[in-house]
mmCIF file with all atom_site columns, C-alpha atoms in Angstrom:
data_model
loop_
_atom_site.group_PDB
_atom_site.id
_atom_site.type_symbol
_atom_site.label_atom_id
_atom_site.label_alt_id
_atom_site.label_comp_id
_atom_site.label_asym_id
_atom_site.label_entity_id
_atom_site.label_seq_id
_atom_site.pdbx_PDB_ins_code
_atom_site.Cartn_x
_atom_site.Cartn_y
_atom_site.Cartn_z
_atom_site.occupancy
_atom_site.B_iso_or_equiv
_atom_site.pdbx_formal_charge
_atom_site.auth_seq_id
_atom_site.auth_comp_id
_atom_site.auth_asym_id
_atom_site.auth_atom_id
_atom_site.pdbx_PDB_model_num
ATOM 1   C CA . SER A 1 1   ? 19.215  16.099  19.975  1.00 0.00 ? 21  SER A CA 1
ATOM 2   C CA . ARG A 1 2   ? 19.078  17.706  16.486  1.00 0.00 ? 22  ARG A CA 1
ATOM 3   C CA . SER A 1 3   ? 18.287  14.430  14.729  1.00 0.00 ? 23  SER A CA 1
ATOM 4   C CA . ALA A 1 4   ? 15.642  11.717  13.978  1.00 0.00 ? 24  ALA A CA 1
ATOM 5   C CA . SER A 1 5   ? 16.279  10.291  17.375  1.00 0.00 ? 25  SER A CA 1
ATOM 6   C CA . VAL A 1 6   ? 13.718  12.980  18.664  1.00 0.00 ? 26  VAL A CA 1
ATOM 7   C CA . THR A 1 7   ? 11.168  11.607  16.226  1.00 0.00 ? 27  THR A CA 1
ATOM 8   C CA . ASP A 1 8   ? 11.905  7.988   17.469  1.00 0.00 ? 28  ASP A CA 1
ATOM 9   C CA . PHE A 1 9   ? 11.464  9.135   20.932  1.00 0.00 ? 29  PHE A CA 1
ATOM 10  C CA . SER A 1 10  ? 8.216   10.873  20.263  1.00 0.00 ? 30  SER A CA 1
ATOM 11  C CA . PHE A 1 11  ? 6.813   7.690   18.824  1.00 0.00 ? 31  PHE A CA 1
ATOM 12  C CA . TYR A 1 12  ? 7.416   5.804   22.171  1.00 0.00 ? 32  TYR A CA 1
ATOM 13  C CA . GLY A 1 13  ? 6.550   8.779   24.214  1.00 0.00 ? 33  GLY A CA 1
ATOM 14  C CA . ARG A 1 14  ? 2.968   9.015   22.542  1.00 0.00 ? 34  ARG A CA 1
ATOM 15  C CA . THR A 1 15  ? 2.504   5.504   23.187  1.00 0.00 ? 35  THR A CA 1
ATOM 16  C CA . CYS A 1 16  ? 3.401   5.979   26.790  1.00 0.00 ? 36  CYS A CA 1
ATOM 17  C CA . SER A 1 17  ? 1.143   8.923   26.966  1.00 0.00 ? 37  SER A CA 1
ATOM 18  C CA . VAL A 1 18  ? -1.732  7.069   26.050  1.00 0.00 ? 38  VAL A CA 1
ATOM 19  C CA . LYS A 1 19  ? -0.945  4.304   28.561  1.00 0.00 ? 39  LYS A CA 1
ATOM 20  C CA . VAL A 1 20  ? -0.393  6.602   31.355  1.00 0.00 ? 40  VAL A CA 1
ATOM 21  C CA . GLU A 1 21  ? -3.733  8.172   30.944  1.00 0.00 ? 41  GLU A CA 1
ATOM 22  C CA . SER A 1 22  ? -5.381  4.802   31.512  1.00 0.00 ? 42  SER A CA 1
ATOM 23  C CA . THR A 1 23  ? -3.455  4.306   34.655  1.00 0.00 ? 43  THR A CA 1
ATOM 24  C CA . SER A 1 24  ? -2.710  7.735   36.166  1.00 0.00 ? 44  SER A CA 1
ATOM 25  C CA . GLY A 1 25  ? -5.197  10.131  34.822  1.00 0.00 ? 45  GLY A CA 1
ATOM 26  C CA . LYS A 1 26  ? -5.446  12.249  31.715  1.00 0.00 ? 46  LYS A CA 1
ATOM 27  C CA . THR A 1 27  ? -3.312  15.164  33.012  1.00 0.00 ? 47  THR A CA 1
ATOM 28  C CA . LYS A 1 28  ? -0.092  13.289  32.834  1.00 0.00 ? 48  LYS A CA 1
ATOM 29  C CA . GLY A 1 29  ? -0.712  12.040  29.346  1.00 0.00 ? 49  GLY A CA 1
ATOM 30  C CA . VAL A 1 30  ? -1.643  15.642  28.192  1.00 0.00 ? 50  VAL A CA 1
ATOM 31  C CA . THR A 1 31  ? 1.546   16.997  29.731  1.00 0.00 ? 51  THR A CA 1
ATOM 32  C CA . LEU A 1 32  ? 3.626   14.369  28.092  1.00 0.00 ? 52  LEU A CA 1
ATOM 33  C CA . ARG A 1 33  ? 2.150   15.020  24.626  1.00 0.00 ? 53  ARG A CA 1
ATOM 34  C CA . ALA A 1 34  ? 2.635   18.799  25.082  1.00 0.00 ? 54  ALA A CA 1
ATOM 35  C CA . ALA A 1 35  ? 6.361   18.202  25.815  1.00 0.00 ? 55  ALA A CA 1
ATOM 36  C CA . LEU A 1 36  ? 6.799   15.921  22.856  1.00 0.00 ? 56  LEU A CA 1
ATOM 37  C CA . ASP A 1 37  ? 5.021   18.397  20.589  1.00 0.00 ? 57  ASP A CA 1
ATOM 38  C CA . ALA A 1 38  ? 7.334   21.210  21.789  1.00 0.00 ? 58  ALA A CA 1
ATOM 39  C CA . ALA A 1 39  ? 10.366  19.064  21.014  1.00 0.00 ? 59  ALA A CA 1
ATOM 40  C CA . LEU A 1 40  ? 9.192   18.233  17.484  1.00 0.00 ? 60  LEU A CA 1
ATOM 41  C CA . THR A 1 41  ? 8.406   21.930  16.871  1.00 0.00 ? 61  THR A CA 1
ATOM 42  C CA . ARG A 1 42  ? 11.985  22.832  17.790  1.00 0.00 ? 62  ARG A CA 1
ATOM 43  C CA . LEU A 1 43  ? 13.344  20.016  15.745  1.00 0.00 ? 63  LEU A CA 1
ATOM 44  C CA . ASP A 1 44  ? 11.224  21.139  12.789  1.00 0.00 ? 64  ASP A CA 1
ATOM 45  C CA . ALA A 1 45  ? 12.450  24.788  13.148  1.00 0.00 ? 65  ALA A CA 1
ATOM 46  C CA . ASP A 1 46  ? 16.079  23.812  13.586  1.00 0.00 ? 66  ASP A CA 1
ATOM 47  C CA . PRO A 1 47  ? 18.076  24.884  10.407  1.00 0.00 ? 67  PRO A CA 1
ATOM 48  C CA . GLU A 1 48  ? 20.967  22.672  11.528  1.00 0.00 ? 68  GLU A CA 1
ATOM 49  C CA . ALA A 1 49  ? 18.918  19.543  12.306  1.00 0.00 ? 69  ALA A CA 1
ATOM 50  C CA . GLN A 1 50  ? 20.643  16.461  10.832  1.00 0.00 ? 70  GLN A CA 1
ATOM 51  C CA . MET A 1 51  ? 17.628  15.201  8.895   1.00 0.00 ? 71  MET A CA 1
ATOM 52  C CA . THR A 1 52  ? 17.229  13.562  5.527   1.00 0.00 ? 72  THR A CA 1
ATOM 53  C CA . ILE A 1 53  ? 14.002  13.758  3.433   1.00 0.00 ? 73  ILE A CA 1
ATOM 54  C CA . ASP A 1 54  ? 12.730  10.628  4.738   1.00 0.00 ? 74  ASP A CA 1
ATOM 55  C CA . ASP A 1 55  ? 13.654  11.614  8.336   1.00 0.00 ? 75  ASP A CA 1
ATOM 56  C CA . ARG A 1 56  ? 11.540  14.580  8.046   1.00 0.00 ? 76  ARG A CA 1
ATOM 57  C CA . SER A 1 57  ? 8.748   12.697  6.490   1.00 0.00 ? 77  SER A CA 1
ATOM 58  C CA . ASP A 1 58  ? 8.801   10.311  9.265   1.00 0.00 ? 78  ASP A CA 1
ATOM 59  C CA . MET A 1 59  ? 8.888   13.260  11.723  1.00 0.00 ? 79  MET A CA 1
ATOM 60  C CA . LEU A 1 60  ? 5.769   14.642  10.171  1.00 0.00 ? 80  LEU A CA 1
ATOM 61  C CA . ALA A 1 61  ? 3.986   11.377  10.286  1.00 0.00 ? 81  ALA A CA 1
ATOM 62  C CA . ASN A 1 62  ? 4.744   10.952  13.941  1.00 0.00 ? 82  ASN A CA 1
ATOM 63  C CA . TRP A 1 63  ? 3.889   14.393  14.783  1.00 0.00 ? 83  TRP A CA 1
ATOM 64  C CA . ARG A 1 64  ? 0.567   13.828  12.902  1.00 0.00 ? 84  ARG A CA 1
ATOM 65  C CA . GLU A 1 65  ? -0.237  10.738  15.159  1.00 0.00 ? 85  GLU A CA 1
ATOM 66  C CA . LEU A 1 66  ? 0.664   12.901  18.155  1.00 0.00 ? 86  LEU A CA 1
ATOM 67  C CA . ALA A 1 67  ? -1.767  15.617  17.098  1.00 0.00 ? 87  ALA A CA 1
ATOM 68  C CA . LEU A 1 68  ? -4.538  13.063  16.715  1.00 0.00 ? 88  LEU A CA 1
ATOM 69  C CA . ALA A 1 69  ? -3.828  11.553  20.171  1.00 0.00 ? 89  ALA A CA 1
ATOM 70  C CA . SER A 1 70  ? -4.169  15.023  21.418  1.00 0.00 ? 90  SER A CA 1
ATOM 71  C CA . ASP A 1 71  ? -7.561  15.445  19.663  1.00 0.00 ? 91  ASP A CA 1
ATOM 72  C CA . GLU A 1 72  ? -6.196  18.038  17.182  1.00 0.00 ? 92  GLU A CA 1
ATOM 73  C CA . PRO A 1 73  ? -7.469  16.787  13.759  1.00 0.00 ? 93  PRO A CA 1
ATOM 74  C CA . ASP A 1 74  ? -6.873  20.088  11.849  1.00 0.00 ? 94  ASP A CA 1
ATOM 75  C CA . LYS A 1 75  ? -3.247  20.172  12.941  1.00 0.00 ? 95  LYS A CA 1
ATOM 76  C CA . ALA A 1 76  ? -2.917  16.554  12.030  1.00 0.00 ? 96  ALA A CA 1
ATOM 77  C CA . LYS A 1 77  ? -4.096  17.320  8.507   1.00 0.00 ? 97  LYS A CA 1
ATOM 78  C CA . ARG A 1 78  ? -1.864  20.341  8.108   1.00 0.00 ? 98  ARG A CA 1
ATOM 79  C CA . LEU A 1 79  ? 1.048   18.043  9.021   1.00 0.00 ? 99  LEU A CA 1
ATOM 80  C CA . ALA A 1 80  ? -0.129  15.446  6.631   1.00 0.00 ? 100 ALA A CA 1
ATOM 81  C CA . ILE A 1 81  ? -0.239  17.949  3.774   1.00 0.00 ? 101 ILE A CA 1
ATOM 82  C CA . ARG A 1 82  ? 3.188   19.054  4.541   1.00 0.00 ? 102 ARG A CA 1
ATOM 83  C CA . GLN A 1 83  ? 4.382   15.598  4.461   1.00 0.00 ? 103 GLN A CA 1
ATOM 84  C CA . ARG A 1 84  ? 2.472   14.799  1.232   1.00 0.00 ? 104 ARG A CA 1
ATOM 85  C CA . ASP A 1 85  ? 4.070   17.931  -0.555  1.00 0.00 ? 105 ASP A CA 1
ATOM 86  C CA . LEU A 1 86  ? 7.549   16.975  0.813   1.00 0.00 ? 106 LEU A CA 1
ATOM 87  C CA . LEU A 1 87  ? 7.260   13.524  -0.677  1.00 0.00 ? 107 LEU A CA 1
ATOM 88  C CA . ASN A 1 88  ? 5.689   14.599  -3.865  1.00 0.00 ? 108 ASN A CA 1
ATOM 89  C CA . THR A 1 89  ? 8.589   17.082  -4.501  1.00 0.00 ? 109 THR A CA 1
ATOM 90  C CA . SER A 1 90  ? 11.122  14.410  -3.693  1.00 0.00 ? 110 SER A CA 1
ATOM 91  C CA . TRP A 1 91  ? 9.318   11.772  -5.847  1.00 0.00 ? 111 TRP A CA 1
ATOM 92  C CA . GLU A 1 92  ? 9.307   14.139  -8.829  1.00 0.00 ? 112 GLU A CA 1
ATOM 93  C CA . ALA A 1 93  ? 13.124  15.031  -8.292  1.00 0.00 ? 113 ALA A CA 1
ATOM 94  C CA . ALA A 1 94  ? 14.313  11.478  -8.057  1.00 0.00 ? 114 ALA A CA 1
ATOM 95  C CA . ALA A 1 95  ? 16.687  10.662  -10.785 1.00 0.00 ? 115 ALA A CA 1
ATOM 96  C CA . LYS A 1 96  ? 16.022  6.976   -10.908 1.00 0.00 ? 116 LYS A CA 1
ATOM 97  C CA . PRO A 1 97  ? 13.157  4.663   -10.012 1.00 0.00 ? 117 PRO A CA 1
ATOM 98  C CA . GLN A 1 98  ? 15.295  3.184   -7.392  1.00 0.00 ? 118 GLN A CA 1
ATOM 99  C CA . GLU A 1 99  ? 15.680  6.612   -5.669  1.00 0.00 ? 119 GLU A CA 1
ATOM 100 C CA . ALA A 1 100 ? 11.826  7.057   -5.866  1.00 0.00 ? 120 ALA A CA 1
ATOM 101 C CA . LEU A 1 101 ? 11.340  3.716   -4.194  1.00 0.00 ? 121 LEU A CA 1
ATOM 102 C CA . THR A 1 102 ? 12.603  5.321   -0.949  1.00 0.00 ? 122 THR A CA 1
ATOM 103 C CA . TYR A 1 103 ? 9.274   7.352   -0.915  1.00 0.00 ? 123 TYR A CA 1
ATOM 104 C CA . MET A 1 104 ? 6.839   4.635   -1.966  1.00 0.00 ? 124 MET A CA 1
ATOM 105 C CA . TRP A 1 105 ? 5.540   3.723   1.391   1.00 0.00 ? 125 TRP A CA 1
ATOM 106 C CA . PRO A 1 106 ? 5.218   7.048   3.298   1.00 0.00 ? 126 PRO A CA 1
ATOM 107 C CA . ARG A 1 107 ? 3.723   8.621   0.142   1.00 0.00 ? 127 ARG A CA 1
ATOM 108 C CA . ALA A 1 108 ? 1.137   5.949   -0.105  1.00 0.00 ? 128 ALA A CA 1
ATOM 109 C CA . GLU A 1 109 ? 0.165   6.079   3.633   1.00 0.00 ? 129 GLU A CA 1
ATOM 110 C CA . VAL A 1 110 ? -0.108  9.929   3.903   1.00 0.00 ? 130 VAL A CA 1
ATOM 111 C CA . HIS A 1 111 ? -2.102  10.014  0.605   1.00 0.00 ? 131 HIS A CA 1
ATOM 112 C CA . VAL A 1 112 ? -4.525  7.374   1.898   1.00 0.00 ? 132 VAL A CA 1
ATOM 113 C CA . PHE A 1 113 ? -4.791  9.327   5.205   1.00 0.00 ? 133 PHE A CA 1
ATOM 114 C CA . LEU A 1 114 ? -5.855  12.378  3.162   1.00 0.00 ? 134 LEU A CA 1
ATOM 115 C CA . GLY A 1 115 ? -8.246  10.492  1.073   1.00 0.00 ? 135 GLY A CA 1
ATOM 116 C CA . GLU A 1 116 ? -6.194  10.891  -2.062  1.00 0.00 ? 136 GLU A CA 1
ATOM 117 C CA . GLY A 1 117 ? -4.838  7.362   -2.592  1.00 0.00 ? 137 GLY A CA 1
ATOM 118 C CA . ASP A 1 118 ? -6.368  7.104   -6.007  1.00 0.00 ? 138 ASP A CA 1
ATOM 119 C CA . LYS A 1 119 ? -3.731  9.798   -7.315  1.00 0.00 ? 139 LYS A CA 1
ATOM 120 C CA . LEU A 1 120 ? -0.899  7.357   -6.786  1.00 0.00 ? 140 LEU A CA 1
ATOM 121 C CA . VAL A 1 121 ? -2.149  4.489   -8.684  1.00 0.00 ? 141 VAL A CA 1
ATOM 122 C CA . ALA A 1 122 ? -0.703  5.237   -12.087 1.00 0.00 ? 142 ALA A CA 1
ATOM 123 C CA . ASP A 1 123 ? 2.764   6.181   -10.519 1.00 0.00 ? 143 ASP A CA 1
ATOM 124 C CA . TYR A 1 124 ? 2.894   2.930   -8.714  1.00 0.00 ? 144 TYR A CA 1
ATOM 125 C CA . GLU A 1 125 ? 1.826   0.929   -11.643 1.00 0.00 ? 145 GLU A CA 1
ATOM 126 C CA . HIS A 1 126 ? 4.807   2.511   -13.485 1.00 0.00 ? 146 HIS A CA 1
ATOM 127 C CA . MET A 1 127 ? 7.086   1.498   -10.715 1.00 0.00 ? 147 MET A CA 1
ATOM 128 C CA . VAL A 1 128 ? 6.065   -2.055  -11.017 1.00 0.00 ? 148 VAL A CA 1
ATOM 129 C CA . SER A 1 129 ? 7.088   -2.042  -14.641 1.00 0.00 ? 149 SER A CA 1
ATOM 130 C CA . ALA A 1 130 ? 10.372  0.020   -14.003 1.00 0.00 ? 150 ALA A CA 1
ATOM 131 C CA . LEU A 1 131 ? 11.589  -2.273  -11.268 1.00 0.00 ? 151 LEU A CA 1
ATOM 132 C CA . PRO A 1 132 ? 10.295  -5.749  -12.283 1.00 0.00 ? 152 PRO A CA 1
ATOM 133 C CA . LYS A 1 133 ? 12.738  -7.706  -9.963  1.00 0.00 ? 153 LYS A CA 1
ATOM 134 C CA . SER A 1 134 ? 11.824  -5.720  -6.830  1.00 0.00 ? 154 SER A CA 1
ATOM 135 C CA . TYR A 1 135 ? 9.055   -6.805  -4.494  1.00 0.00 ? 155 TYR A CA 1
ATOM 136 C CA . GLU A 1 136 ? 8.305   -3.460  -3.150  1.00 0.00 ? 156 GLU A CA 1
ATOM 137 C CA . PRO A 1 137 ? 6.390   -1.714  -6.055  1.00 0.00 ? 157 PRO A CA 1
ATOM 138 C CA . PRO A 1 138 ? 3.716   -4.589  -6.279  1.00 0.00 ? 158 PRO A CA 1
ATOM 139 C CA . TYR A 1 139 ? 3.679   -4.880  -2.424  1.00 0.00 ? 159 TYR A CA 1
ATOM 140 C CA . ARG A 1 140 ? 2.984   -1.153  -2.013  1.00 0.00 ? 160 ARG A CA 1
ATOM 141 C CA . LEU A 1 141 ? 0.575   -0.988  -5.014  1.00 0.00 ? 161 LEU A CA 1
ATOM 142 C CA . ALA A 1 142 ? -1.424  -4.000  -3.616  1.00 0.00 ? 162 ALA A CA 1
ATOM 143 C CA . TRP A 1 143 ? -1.778  -2.219  -0.186  1.00 0.00 ? 163 TRP A CA 1
ATOM 144 C CA . LEU A 1 144 ? -2.773  1.013   -1.946  1.00 0.00 ? 164 LEU A CA 1
ATOM 145 C CA . LEU A 1 145 ? -5.421  -0.751  -3.898  1.00 0.00 ? 165 LEU A CA 1
ATOM 146 C CA . LEU A 1 146 ? -6.669  -2.554  -0.838  1.00 0.00 ? 166 LEU A CA 1
ATOM 147 C CA . LYS A 1 147 ? -7.084  0.736   0.917   1.00 0.00 ? 167 LYS A CA 1
ATOM 148 C CA . LEU A 1 148 ? -9.118  2.033   -2.079  1.00 0.00 ? 168 LEU A CA 1
ATOM 149 C CA . GLY A 1 149 ? -11.313 -1.038  -1.992  1.00 0.00 ? 169 GLY A CA 1
ATOM 150 C CA . ARG A 1 150 ? -10.121 -2.203  -5.175  1.00 0.00 ? 170 ARG A CA 1
ATOM 151 C CA . PHE A 1 151 ? -9.699  -5.857  -4.186  1.00 0.00 ? 171 PHE A CA 1
ATOM 152 C CA . ALA A 1 152 ? -9.607  -7.749  -7.486  1.00 0.00 ? 172 ALA A CA 1
ATOM 153 C CA . GLU A 1 153 ? -6.887  -5.338  -8.837  1.00 0.00 ? 173 GLU A CA 1
ATOM 154 C CA . ALA A 1 154 ? -4.783  -5.704  -5.693  1.00 0.00 ? 174 ALA A CA 1
ATOM 155 C CA . ASN A 1 155 ? -4.789  -9.498  -5.976  1.00 0.00 ? 175 ASN A CA 1
ATOM 156 C CA . PRO A 1 156 ? -2.227  -9.994  -8.750  1.00 0.00 ? 176 PRO A CA 1
ATOM 157 C CA . HIS A 1 157 ? 0.212   -7.387  -7.323  1.00 0.00 ? 177 HIS A CA 1
ATOM 158 C CA . ALA A 1 158 ? -0.052  -9.115  -3.852  1.00 0.00 ? 178 ALA A CA 1
ATOM 159 C CA . ARG A 1 159 ? 0.779   -12.526 -5.716  1.00 0.00 ? 179 ARG A CA 1
ATOM 160 C CA . ASP A 1 160 ? 3.609   -10.849 -7.443  1.00 0.00 ? 180 ASP A CA 1
ATOM 161 C CA . ALA A 1 161 ? 5.096   -9.533  -4.223  1.00 0.00 ? 181 ALA A CA 1
ATOM 162 C CA . VAL A 1 162 ? 4.693   -13.007 -2.483  1.00 0.00 ? 182 VAL A CA 1
ATOM 163 C CA . ALA A 1 163 ? 6.490   -14.708 -5.398  1.00 0.00 ? 183 ALA A CA 1
ATOM 164 C CA . LYS A 1 164 ? 9.431   -12.214 -4.948  1.00 0.00 ? 184 LYS A CA 1
ATOM 165 C CA . LEU A 1 165 ? 9.647   -12.549 -1.013  1.00 0.00 ? 185 LEU A CA 1
ATOM 166 C CA . TYR A 1 166 ? 10.818  -14.948 1.704   1.00 0.00 ? 186 TYR A CA 1
ATOM 167 C CA . GLY A 1 167 ? 10.864  -14.815 5.415   1.00 0.00 ? 187 GLY A CA 1
ATOM 168 C CA . PRO A 1 168 ? 8.707   -12.294 7.531   1.00 0.00 ? 188 PRO A CA 1
ATOM 169 C CA . ARG A 1 169 ? 8.111   -10.058 4.588   1.00 0.00 ? 189 ARG A CA 1
ATOM 170 C CA . LYS A 1 170 ? 6.500   -12.866 2.598   1.00 0.00 ? 190 LYS A CA 1
ATOM 171 C CA . ALA A 1 171 ? 4.222   -13.374 5.472   1.00 0.00 ? 191 ALA A CA 1
ATOM 172 C CA . ARG A 1 172 ? 3.110   -9.865  5.412   1.00 0.00 ? 192 ARG A CA 1
ATOM 173 C CA . ALA A 1 173 ? 2.520   -10.047 1.592   1.00 0.00 ? 193 ALA A CA 1
ATOM 174 C CA . LEU A 1 174 ? 0.508   -13.188 2.157   1.00 0.00 ? 194 LEU A CA 1
ATOM 175 C CA . SER A 1 175 ? -1.685  -11.232 4.566   1.00 0.00 ? 195 SER A CA 1
ATOM 176 C CA . LEU A 1 176 ? -2.206  -8.590  1.801   1.00 0.00 ? 196 LEU A CA 1
ATOM 177 C CA . LEU A 1 177 ? -3.268  -11.474 -0.529  1.00 0.00 ? 197 LEU A CA 1
ATOM 178 C CA . ALA A 1 178 ? -5.693  -12.886 2.215   1.00 0.00 ? 198 ALA A CA 1
ATOM 179 C CA . GLU A 1 179 ? -7.264  -9.598  2.569   1.00 0.00 ? 199 GLU A CA 1
ATOM 180 C CA . ALA A 1 180 ? -7.502  -9.080  -1.186  1.00 0.00 ? 200 ALA A CA 1
ATOM 181 C CA . GLU A 1 181 ? -9.158  -12.508 -1.635  1.00 0.00 ? 201 GLU A CA 1
ATOM 182 C CA . ALA A 1 182 ? -11.636 -11.957 1.188   1.00 0.00 ? 202 ALA A CA 1
ATOM 183 C CA . GLY A 1 183 ? -12.476 -8.426  -0.184  1.00 0.00 ? 203 GLY A CA 1
ATOM 184 C CA . ALA A 1 184 ? -13.138 -9.981  -3.781  1.00 0.00 ? 204 ALA A CA 1
ATOM 185 C CA . GLY A 1 185 ? -15.393 -12.497 -2.155  1.00 0.00 ? 205 GLY A CA 1
ATOM 186 C CA . ASP A 1 186 ? -13.306 -15.713 -2.160  1.00 0.00 ? 206 ASP A CA 1
ATOM 187 C CA . PRO A 1 187 ? -13.085 -16.816 1.389   1.00 0.00 ? 207 PRO A CA 1
ATOM 188 C CA . ALA A 1 188 ? -11.562 -20.208 0.373   1.00 0.00 ? 208 ALA A CA 1
ATOM 189 C CA . ALA A 1 189 ? -8.568  -18.380 -1.304  1.00 0.00 ? 209 ALA A CA 1
ATOM 190 C CA . SER A 1 190 ? -8.312  -16.197 1.740   1.00 0.00 ? 210 SER A CA 1
ATOM 191 C CA . ARG A 1 191 ? -8.030  -19.076 3.946   1.00 0.00 ? 211 ARG A CA 1
ATOM 192 C CA . ASP A 1 192 ? -5.413  -20.738 1.659   1.00 0.00 ? 212 ASP A CA 1
ATOM 193 C CA . ALA A 1 193 ? -3.318  -17.644 1.997   1.00 0.00 ? 213 ALA A CA 1
ATOM 194 C CA . ARG A 1 194 ? -3.595  -17.562 5.810   1.00 0.00 ? 214 ARG A CA 1
ATOM 195 C CA . GLU A 1 195 ? -2.697  -21.353 5.767   1.00 0.00 ? 215 GLU A CA 1
ATOM 196 C CA . GLN A 1 196 ? 0.402   -20.429 3.800   1.00 0.00 ? 216 GLN A CA 1
ATOM 197 C CA . ILE A 1 197 ? 1.370   -17.893 6.543   1.00 0.00 ? 217 ILE A CA 1
ATOM 198 C CA . VAL A 1 198 ? 1.200   -20.609 9.163   1.00 0.00 ? 218 VAL A CA 1
ATOM 199 C CA . ALA A 1 199 ? 3.162   -23.025 7.072   1.00 0.00 ? 219 ALA A CA 1
ATOM 200 C CA . LEU A 1 200 ? 5.809   -20.381 6.599   1.00 0.00 ? 220 LEU A CA 1
ATOM 201 C CA . TRP A 1 201 ? 6.091   -19.500 10.132  1.00 0.00 ? 221 TRP A CA 1
#
């Protein structure tokens, strides 16, 4: 395949490689990951690959996890830097906030992986203002602030996301709120958020 299907397969293949090591010995896991790495290398180098920017970002993220599973942290970091740079370029080129929204989650995840999450806070605060009806900017900003250990700052954004959501995603936003409350030293409020998750389900 010359598409994102290779990335999807590599995700499940990596999971299988870890499992097979625990049941059939390390060699099979290593062999499988090497084959997956070769497939991603071919996809990455293919000029005719049918890959959007977010497809390519997802490929780099999964490839990074594959490198980590293979105990190759330096390679994982190189892949993360490539993903970061790809997403930053795409973010800057976005004509509208709605277009930039496409890159909010992977951009946050890879910056946190690289220890650079603080660089995104101002951008994400701007997105909250630019898209006041969307749950996603406050949700992503709350997650980012939690990863930075800024629990009190994450709280209002988590609450904002909860107010704009329903269904399974609301439960996930409530989980962020519970984490923010616990991190800020309010176990009762954290418990209340978790009770809301139970009630929602």
